[in-house]
């Protein structure tokens, strides 16, 4: 399952991402927002982060204007590894190396076609499971910083 969230700055791109997920027959749940009306991104970051933490097999996709606010907010939730991506390479490698469970994009930064490729790369790539990556992720889990 893919949990989607955006603020008003990411609403339009989220609508396009949803159409792409439909075409791939990938299941998703959109946790809002539901229009271009101004909302607060931390609310939607938290909604998606909480779902992803509860369902370990799921992934999240968050979109705000720049992607920065959603990244900061989502990464405050323990166990969330949110990656702000504006290119396909980063989107794939952050799954392989960082086991990122939330993809973040900037709706005012990247275009539709790139966003669709980024999302597809992210959701179709698995964590490598390599010992060195597991070790580093464990260090992050244990860290208080
Ligand atoms: C909203 O105008 C904008 O600040 C928000 O979408 C995001 O870019 C914050 O990081």
Coordinates of N, CA, C and O and ligand atoms in Angstrom, one line a residue:
X1 N 0.8 -1.2 0.0 CA 0.0 0.0 0.0 C 0.9 1.3 0.0 O 1.9 1.3 0.7
X2 N 0.4 2.2 -0.8 CA 1.1 3.5 -0.8 C 0.2 4.6 -0.1 O -1.0 4.7 -0.5
X3 N 0.7 5.3 0.9 CA -0.1 6.3 1.5 C 0.4 7.7 0.9 O 1.6 7.9 0.9
X4 N -0.5 8.4 0.4 CA -0.2 9.7 -0.2 C -0.6 10.9 0.7 O -1.7 10.8 1.3
X5 N 0.2 12.0 0.7 CA -0.3 13.2 1.3 C 0.4 14.4 0.7 O 1.5 14.3 0.1
X6 N -0.3 15.5 0.8 CA 0.2 16.7 0.2 C -0.4 17.9 1.0 O -1.4 17.8 1.7
X7 N 0.3 19.1 0.8 CA -0.4 20.3 1.2 C -0.9 20.9 -0.2 O -0.8 20.3 -1.2
X8 N -1.3 22.2 -0.1 CA -1.8 22.8 -1.3 C -0.7 23.0 -2.4 O -1.0 22.9 -3.6
X9 N 0.5 23.1 -1.9 CA 1.7 23.3 -2.8 C 2.0 22.0 -3.6 O 2.6 22.1 -4.6
X10 N 1.5 20.9 -3.1 CA 1.7 19.6 -3.8 C 0.5 19.0 -4.3 O 0.5 17.9 -4.9
X11 N -0.7 19.6 -4.1 CA -1.9 19.0 -4.5 C -2.0 18.6 -6.0 O -2.4 17.5 -6.3
X12 N -1.6 19.6 -6.8 CA -1.8 19.3 -8.3 C -0.9 18.1 -8.7 O -1.3 17.2 -9.5
X13 N 0.4 18.1 -8.2 CA 1.3 17.0 -8.6 C 0.8 15.7 -8.0 O 0.9 14.7 -8.7
X14 N 0.2 15.8 -6.8 CA -0.3 14.5 -6.2 C -1.4 14.0 -7.1 O -1.5 12.7 -7.3
X15 N -2.3 14.8 -7.6 CA -3.3 14.4 -8.5 C -2.8 13.6 -9.7 O -3.3 12.6 -10.1
X16 N -1.7 14.1 -10.3 CA -1.1 13.5 -11.4 C -0.4 12.2 -11.0 O -0.4 11.2 -11.8
X17 N 0.2 12.2 -9.9 CA 0.9 10.9 -9.4 C -0.2 9.8 -9.2 O 0.0 8.7 -9.5
X18 N -1.4 10.2 -8.7 CA -2.4 9.3 -8.4 C -2.9 8.6 -9.8 O -3.1 7.4 -9.8
X19 N -3.0 9.4 -10.8 CA -3.4 8.9 -12.1 C -2.3 7.9 -12.6 O -2.6 6.9 -13.2
X20 N -1.1 8.2 -12.3 CA 0.0 7.3 -12.8 C -0.1 6.0 -12.0 O 0.1 4.9 -12.6
X21 N -0.3 6.1 -10.7 CA -0.5 4.9 -9.9 C -1.7 4.0 -10.4 O -1.6 2.8 -10.4
X22 N -2.7 4.7 -10.7 CA -3.9 4.0 -11.3 C -3.5 3.2 -12.5 O -3.8 2.1 -12.7
X23 N -2.7 3.9 -13.4 CA -2.3 3.2 -14.6 C -1.4 2.0 -14.4 O -1.3 1.1 -15.2
X24 N -0.7 2.0 -13.2 CA 0.2 0.9 -12.9 C -0.5 -0.1 -12.0 O 0.0 -1.1 -11.6
X25 N -1.8 0.1 -11.8 CA -2.7 -0.6 -10.8 C -2.0 -0.9 -9.5 O -2.0 -1.9 -8.9
X26 N -1.4 0.2 -9.0 CA -0.8 0.2 -7.7 C -1.8 0.8 -6.7 O -2.4 1.9 -7.0
X27 N -2.1 0.1 -5.6 CA -3.1 0.6 -4.6 C -2.5 1.7 -3.8 O -1.3 1.7 -3.4
X28 N -3.4 2.7 -3.5 CA -2.9 3.8 -2.7 C -4.1 4.3 -1.9 O -5.3 4.1 -2.2
X29 N -3.8 5.0 -0.8 CA -4.8 5.8 0.0 C -4.3 7.2 0.1 O -3.2 7.4 0.5
X30 N -5.2 8.1 -0.3 CA -4.8 9.6 -0.3 C -5.4 10.1 1.0 O -6.6 10.2 1.3
X31 N -4.4 10.5 1.9 CA -4.8 11.1 3.2 C -5.0 12.6 3.2 O -5.0 13.2 4.3
X32 N -5.1 13.2 2.0 CA -5.3 14.6 1.9 C -4.0 15.4 1.7 O -2.9 14.7 1.7
X33 N -4.1 16.7 1.4 CA -5.3 17.5 1.4 C -6.1 17.2 0.1 O -5.7 16.4 -0.8
X34 N -7.3 17.9 0.0 CA -8.2 17.6 -1.0 C -8.5 18.7 -2.0 O -9.4 18.6 -2.8
X35 N -7.7 19.8 -1.9 CA -7.9 20.9 -2.8 C -6.7 21.8 -2.8 O -5.7 21.5 -2.1
X36 N -6.8 22.9 -3.6 CA -5.7 23.9 -3.6 C -5.8 24.9 -2.4 O -4.9 25.8 -2.3
X37 N -6.7 24.7 -1.5 CA -6.9 25.6 -0.4 C -5.7 25.5 0.5 O -5.2 24.4 0.8
X38 N -5.2 26.6 1.1 CA -4.1 26.6 2.0 C -4.3 25.7 3.2 O -5.3 25.9 3.9
X39 N -3.3 24.8 3.5 CA -3.3 24.0 4.6 C -1.9 23.9 5.2 O -1.0 24.4 4.6
X40 N -1.8 23.2 6.3 CA -0.5 23.1 7.0 C 0.2 21.8 6.8 O -0.3 20.7 7.2
X41 N 1.3 21.8 6.1 CA 2.0 20.5 5.7 C 2.3 19.5 6.9 O 2.2 18.3 6.7
X42 N 2.6 20.0 8.1 CA 2.9 19.0 9.2 C 1.7 18.1 9.4 O 2.0 16.9 9.8
X43 N 0.5 18.6 9.2 CA -0.7 17.7 9.5 C -0.6 16.5 8.6 O -0.9 15.3 9.0
X44 N -0.3 16.7 7.3 CA -0.4 15.6 6.3 C 0.9 14.7 6.4 O 0.8 13.5 6.1
X45 N 2.0 15.3 6.8 CA 3.2 14.5 7.0 C 3.0 13.5 8.1 O 3.3 12.4 8.0
X46 N 2.4 14.0 9.1 CA 2.1 13.1 10.3 C 1.1 12.0 10.0 O 1.3 10.9 10.4
X47 N 0.1 12.4 9.2 CA -0.9 11.4 8.8 C -0.3 10.2 8.1 O -0.5 9.0 8.3
X48 N 0.5 10.6 7.1 CA 1.2 9.6 6.3 C 2.3 8.8 7.1 O 2.3 7.6 7.0
X49 N 3.0 9.5 7.9 CA 4.1 8.9 8.6 C 3.5 7.9 9.6 O 4.0 6.8 9.8
X50 N 2.4 8.2 10.3 CA 1.8 7.3 11.2 C 1.3 6.0 10.5 O 1.4 4.9 11.1
X51 N 0.7 6.2 9.4 CA 0.3 5.0 8.6 C 1.5 4.1 8.2 O 1.4 2.9 8.3
X52 N 2.5 4.7 7.7 CA 3.7 3.9 7.3 C 4.4 3.2 8.5 O 4.8 2.1 8.3
X53 N 4.4 3.8 9.6 CA 4.9 3.2 10.8 C 4.1 2.0 11.2 O 4.7 0.9 11.6
X54 N 2.8 2.1 11.1 CA 1.9 1.0 11.5 C 2.0 -0.2 10.5 O 1.9 -1.3 10.9
X55 N 2.1 0.1 9.2 CA 2.1 -0.9 8.2 C 3.5 -0.9 7.6 O 3.8 -0.2 6.7
X56 N 4.3 -1.9 8.1 CA 5.7 -1.9 7.7 C 6.0 -2.3 6.2 O 7.1 -2.1 5.7
X57 N 4.9 -2.8 5.6 CA 5.1 -3.2 4.2 C 4.7 -2.0 3.3 O 4.8 -2.1 2.1
X58 N 4.2 -0.9 3.9 CA 3.7 0.2 3.1 C 4.8 1.2 2.8 O 5.9 1.1 3.4
X59 N 4.6 2.1 1.9 CA 5.5 3.2 1.6 C 4.6 4.5 1.6 O 3.4 4.4 1.4
X60 N 5.2 5.6 1.8 CA 4.5 6.9 1.8 C 5.1 7.8 0.7 O 6.2 7.7 0.3
X61 N 4.2 8.7 0.2 CA 4.6 9.7 -0.8 C 4.0 11.0 -0.3 O 2.8 11.1 -0.1
X62 N 4.9 12.0 -0.1 CA 4.5 13.3 0.4 C 4.9 14.4 -0.6 O 6.1 14.3 -1.1
X63 N 4.1 15.3 -0.8 CA 4.4 16.4 -1.7 C 4.0 17.7 -1.1 O 2.8 17.9 -0.8
X64 N 4.9 18.7 -1.0 CA 4.5 20.1 -0.7 C 5.2 20.9 -1.8 O 5.6 20.4 -2.8
X65 N 5.3 22.2 -1.6 CA 5.8 23.1 -2.6 C 7.2 22.8 -3.0 O 7.6 22.5 -4.1
X66 N 8.1 22.7 -1.9 CA 9.5 22.5 -2.2 C 9.9 21.0 -1.8 O 10.9 20.6 -2.2
X67 N 9.1 20.4 -1.0 CA 9.4 19.1 -0.4 C 10.2 19.2 0.9 O 10.3 18.2 1.6
X68 N 10.6 20.4 1.2 CA 11.5 20.6 2.4 C 10.6 20.4 3.7 O 11.0 19.7 4.6
X69 N 9.5 21.2 3.7 CA 8.7 21.1 5.0 C 8.2 19.7 5.2 O 8.3 19.2 6.4
X70 N 7.7 19.0 4.2 CA 7.3 17.6 4.4 C 8.4 16.7 4.9 O 8.2 15.8 5.7
X71 N 9.6 16.9 4.3 CA 10.8 16.1 4.7 C 11.1 16.3 6.2 O 11.3 15.4 7.0
X72 N 11.1 17.6 6.6 CA 11.5 17.9 8.0 C 10.4 17.3 8.9 O 10.7 16.6 9.9
X73 N 9.2 17.5 8.6 CA 8.1 17.0 9.4 C 8.0 15.4 9.5 O 7.9 14.9 10.6
X74 N 8.1 14.8 8.4 CA 8.0 13.3 8.4 C 9.2 12.7 9.1 O 9.0 11.7 9.8
X75 N 10.4 13.3 9.0 CA 11.6 12.7 9.6 C 11.6 12.9 11.1 O 12.4 12.3 11.8
X76 N 10.6 13.6 11.7 CA 10.5 13.8 13.1 C 9.9 12.5 13.7 O 9.9 12.3 14.9
X77 N 9.2 11.7 12.9 CA 8.5 10.5 13.4 C 9.5 9.4 13.4 O 10.1 9.0 12.4
X78 N 9.7 8.8 14.6 CA 10.6 7.7 14.8 C 10.3 6.6 13.8 O 9.2 6.1 13.8
X79 N 11.3 6.1 13.1 CA 11.2 5.0 12.2 C 10.9 5.5 10.8 O 10.9 4.6 9.9
X80 N 10.7 6.8 10.6 CA 10.5 7.3 9.2 C 11.8 7.7 8.7 O 12.6 8.4 9.3
X81 N 12.1 7.2 7.5 CA 13.2 7.7 6.7 C 12.7 8.3 5.4 O 12.5 7.6 4.4
X82 N 12.5 9.6 5.5 CA 11.9 10.3 4.3 C 13.0 10.9 3.5 O 13.9 11.5 4.0
X83 N 12.9 10.7 2.2 CA 13.9 11.2 1.2 C 13.3 12.1 0.2 O 12.4 11.8 -0.5
X84 N 13.9 13.3 0.2 CA 13.4 14.3 -0.7 C 14.2 14.1 -2.0 O 15.4 14.1 -2.1
X85 N 13.5 13.7 -3.1 CA 14.1 13.3 -4.4 C 13.6 14.2 -5.5 O 12.4 14.4 -5.7
X86 N 14.6 14.6 -6.3 CA 14.3 15.4 -7.5 C 14.9 14.7 -8.8 O 15.0 15.3 -9.8
X87 N 15.4 13.5 -8.6 CA 15.9 12.7 -9.7 C 15.7 11.2 -9.4 O 15.5 10.8 -8.3
X88 N 15.7 10.5 -10.5 CA 15.4 9.0 -10.5 C 16.5 8.2 -9.8 O 16.2 7.3 -9.0
X89 N 17.7 8.6 -10.0 CA 18.8 7.9 -9.4 C 18.7 7.9 -7.8 O 18.8 6.9 -7.2
X90 N 18.5 9.1 -7.3 CA 18.4 9.2 -5.8 C 17.2 8.4 -5.3 O 17.3 7.8 -4.3
X91 N 16.1 8.5 -6.0 CA 14.9 7.8 -5.6 C 15.1 6.3 -5.5 O 14.7 5.6 -4.5
X92 N 15.9 5.7 -6.4 CA 16.2 4.3 -6.4 C 17.2 4.0 -5.3 O 17.0 3.0 -4.5
X93 N 18.3 4.7 -5.3 CA 19.4 4.4 -4.4 C 19.0 4.6 -2.9 O 19.4 3.9 -2.0
X94 N 18.1 5.6 -2.7 CA 17.6 5.8 -1.3 C 16.8 4.6 -0.8 O 16.8 4.3 0.4
X95 N 16.2 3.9 -1.7 CA 15.5 2.6 -1.3 C 16.6 1.6 -1.0 O 16.5 0.9 0.0
X96 N 17.5 1.4 -1.9 CA 18.5 0.4 -1.8 C 19.4 0.6 -0.6 O 19.7 -0.4 0.1
X97 N 19.8 1.8 -0.3 CA 20.8 2.0 0.7 C 20.2 2.5 2.0 O 20.7 2.1 3.1
X98 N 19.2 3.3 2.0 CA 18.7 3.9 3.2 C 17.3 3.3 3.6 O 16.8 3.6 4.7
X99 N 16.9 2.3 2.9 CA 15.6 1.7 3.1 C 14.5 2.8 3.4 O 13.7 2.7 4.3
X100 N 14.6 3.9 2.6 CA 13.6 5.0 2.8 C 12.2 4.5 2.7 O 11.9 3.7 1.8
X101 N 11.4 4.9 3.6 CA 10.0 4.4 3.5 C 9.0 5.6 3.2 O 7.8 5.3 3.0
X102 N 9.5 6.8 3.0 CA 8.7 7.9 2.5 C 9.5 8.6 1.4 O 10.6 9.0 1.6
X103 N 8.8 8.8 0.3 CA 9.4 9.6 -0.8 C 8.8 11.0 -0.7 O 7.5 11.1 -0.5
X104 N 9.6 12.0 -0.8 CA 9.1 13.4 -0.7 C 9.5 14.1 -2.0 O 10.6 13.9 -2.5
X105 N 8.6 14.9 -2.6 CA 8.9 15.6 -3.8 C 8.3 17.1 -3.6 O 7.4 17.3 -2.9
X106 N 8.9 17.9 -4.4 CA 8.5 19.3 -4.4 C 7.6 19.6 -5.6 O 8.0 19.5 -6.8
X107 N 6.3 19.9 -5.4 CA 5.3 20.1 -6.5 C 5.6 21.3 -7.3 O 5.2 21.4 -8.4
X108 N 6.4 22.3 -6.7 CA 6.8 23.5 -7.4 C 8.2 23.4 -8.0 O 8.7 24.4 -8.5
X109 N 8.8 22.2 -7.9 CA 10.2 22.0 -8.2 C 10.3 21.1 -9.5 O 11.1 21.4 -10.4
X110 N 9.6 20.0 -9.5 CA 9.7 19.1 -10.6 C 8.4 19.0 -11.4 O 7.3 19.2 -10.9
X111 N 8.6 18.5 -12.6 CA 7.4 18.4 -13.5 C 6.8 17.0 -13.4 O 7.3 16.1 -12.7
X112 N 5.6 16.9 -14.0 CA 4.8 15.6 -14.0 C 5.6 14.4 -14.4 O 5.6 13.4 -13.7
X113 N 6.2 14.5 -15.6 CA 6.9 13.3 -16.1 C 8.0 12.8 -15.2 O 8.1 11.6 -15.0
X114 N 8.8 13.7 -14.8 CA 9.9 13.3 -13.9 C 9.3 12.8 -12.6 O 9.8 11.7 -12.1
X115 N 8.3 13.4 -12.0 CA 7.7 12.9 -10.8 C 7.2 11.5 -11.0 O 7.4 10.6 -10.1
X116 N 6.6 11.2 -12.1 CA 6.1 9.8 -12.3 C 7.2 8.8 -12.4 O 7.1 7.7 -11.8
X117 N 8.3 9.2 -13.0 CA 9.4 8.2 -13.0 C 10.1 8.1 -11.7 O 10.5 7.0 -11.3
X118 N 10.1 9.2 -10.9 CA 10.7 9.1 -9.6 C 9.9 8.2 -8.7 O 10.4 7.3 -8.0
X119 N 8.5 8.3 -8.7 CA 7.7 7.5 -7.9 C 7.8 6.1 -8.3 O 7.9 5.2 -7.5
X120 N 7.8 5.8 -9.6 CA 7.9 4.4 -10.1 C 9.2 3.8 -9.6 O 9.2 2.6 -9.2
X121 N 10.3 4.5 -9.8 CA 11.6 4.0 -9.3 C 11.6 3.7 -7.9 O 12.1 2.7 -7.4
X122 N 11.0 4.6 -7.1 CA 11.0 4.4 -5.6 C 10.2 3.2 -5.2 O 10.7 2.4 -4.4
X123 N 9.0 3.1 -5.7 CA 8.1 2.0 -5.3 C 8.5 0.6 -5.8 O 8.2 -0.4 -5.2
X124 N 9.3 0.6 -6.9 CA 9.7 -0.7 -7.5 C 11.1 -1.2 -7.1 O 11.5 -2.2 -7.5
X125 N 11.7 -0.4 -6.2 CA 13.1 -0.7 -5.8 C 13.0 -1.2 -4.3 O 12.4 -0.5 -3.5
X126 N 13.7 -2.3 -4.1 CA 13.8 -2.8 -2.7 C 15.0 -2.4 -2.0 O 16.1 -2.2 -2.6
X127 N 15.0 -2.5 -0.7 CA 16.2 -2.3 0.1 C 17.2 -3.4 -0.2 O 16.7 -4.6 -0.3
X128 N 18.5 -3.1 -0.3 CA 19.4 -4.1 -0.7 C 19.6 -5.2 0.4 O 19.9 -6.3 0.1
X129 N 19.5 -4.7 1.6 CA 19.8 -5.6 2.8 C 21.2 -5.8 3.1 O 21.6 -6.6 4.0
X130 N 22.1 -5.2 2.4 CA 23.5 -5.3 2.6 C 23.9 -5.0 4.0 O 23.4 -4.0 4.6
X131 N 24.8 -5.8 4.5 CA 25.2 -5.6 6.0 C 25.6 -4.2 6.3 O 25.3 -3.7 7.3
X132 N 26.4 -3.6 5.4 CA 26.9 -2.2 5.7 C 25.7 -1.2 5.8 O 25.7 -0.3 6.6
X133 N 24.7 -1.4 5.0 CA 23.5 -0.5 5.1 C 22.7 -0.8 6.3 O 22.2 0.2 7.0
X134 N 22.5 -2.0 6.6 CA 21.8 -2.4 7.9 C 22.5 -1.8 9.1 O 21.9 -1.2 10.0
X135 N 23.8 -1.9 9.1 CA 24.6 -1.4 10.2 C 24.4 0.1 10.4 O 24.1 0.6 11.5
X136 N 24.4 0.8 9.3 CA 24.2 2.3 9.3 C 22.8 2.7 9.7 O 22.6 3.7 10.5
X137 N 21.8 1.9 9.2 CA 20.5 2.2 9.6 C 20.3 1.9 11.1 O 19.5 2.7 11.8
X138 N 20.9 0.9 11.6 CA 20.8 0.6 13.1 C 21.4 1.8 13.9 O 20.9 2.1 14.9
X139 N 22.5 2.3 13.3 CA 23.1 3.5 14.0 C 22.2 4.6 14.1 O 22.1 5.3 15.1
X140 N 21.4 4.8 13.0 CA 20.4 5.9 13.0 C 19.3 5.7 14.0 O 18.8 6.6 14.7
X141 N 18.9 4.4 14.1 CA 17.8 4.0 15.0 C 18.2 4.3 16.4 O 17.4 4.7 17.3
X142 N 19.5 4.0 16.7 CA 20.0 4.1 18.1 C 20.4 5.5 18.5 O 20.6 5.8 19.6
X143 N 20.4 6.4 17.5 CA 20.9 7.7 17.7 C 19.8 8.6 18.3 O 18.7 8.5 18.0
X144 N 20.3 9.5 19.3 CA 19.4 10.4 19.9 C 19.5 11.8 19.2 O 18.8 12.7 19.5
X145 N 20.4 11.9 18.2 CA 20.6 13.2 17.6 C 19.6 13.5 16.6 O 18.8 12.7 16.1
Ligands
LIG1 C1 3.4 26.4 1.1 O1 3.3 27.7 0.5 C2 4.9 25.9 1.2 O2 5.6 26.7 2.1 C3 5.0 24.5 1.4 O3 4.3 23.8 0.4 C4 6.4 23.9 1.4 O4 7.1 24.3 0.3 C5 7.1 24.0 2.7 O5 8.2 23.5 2.8

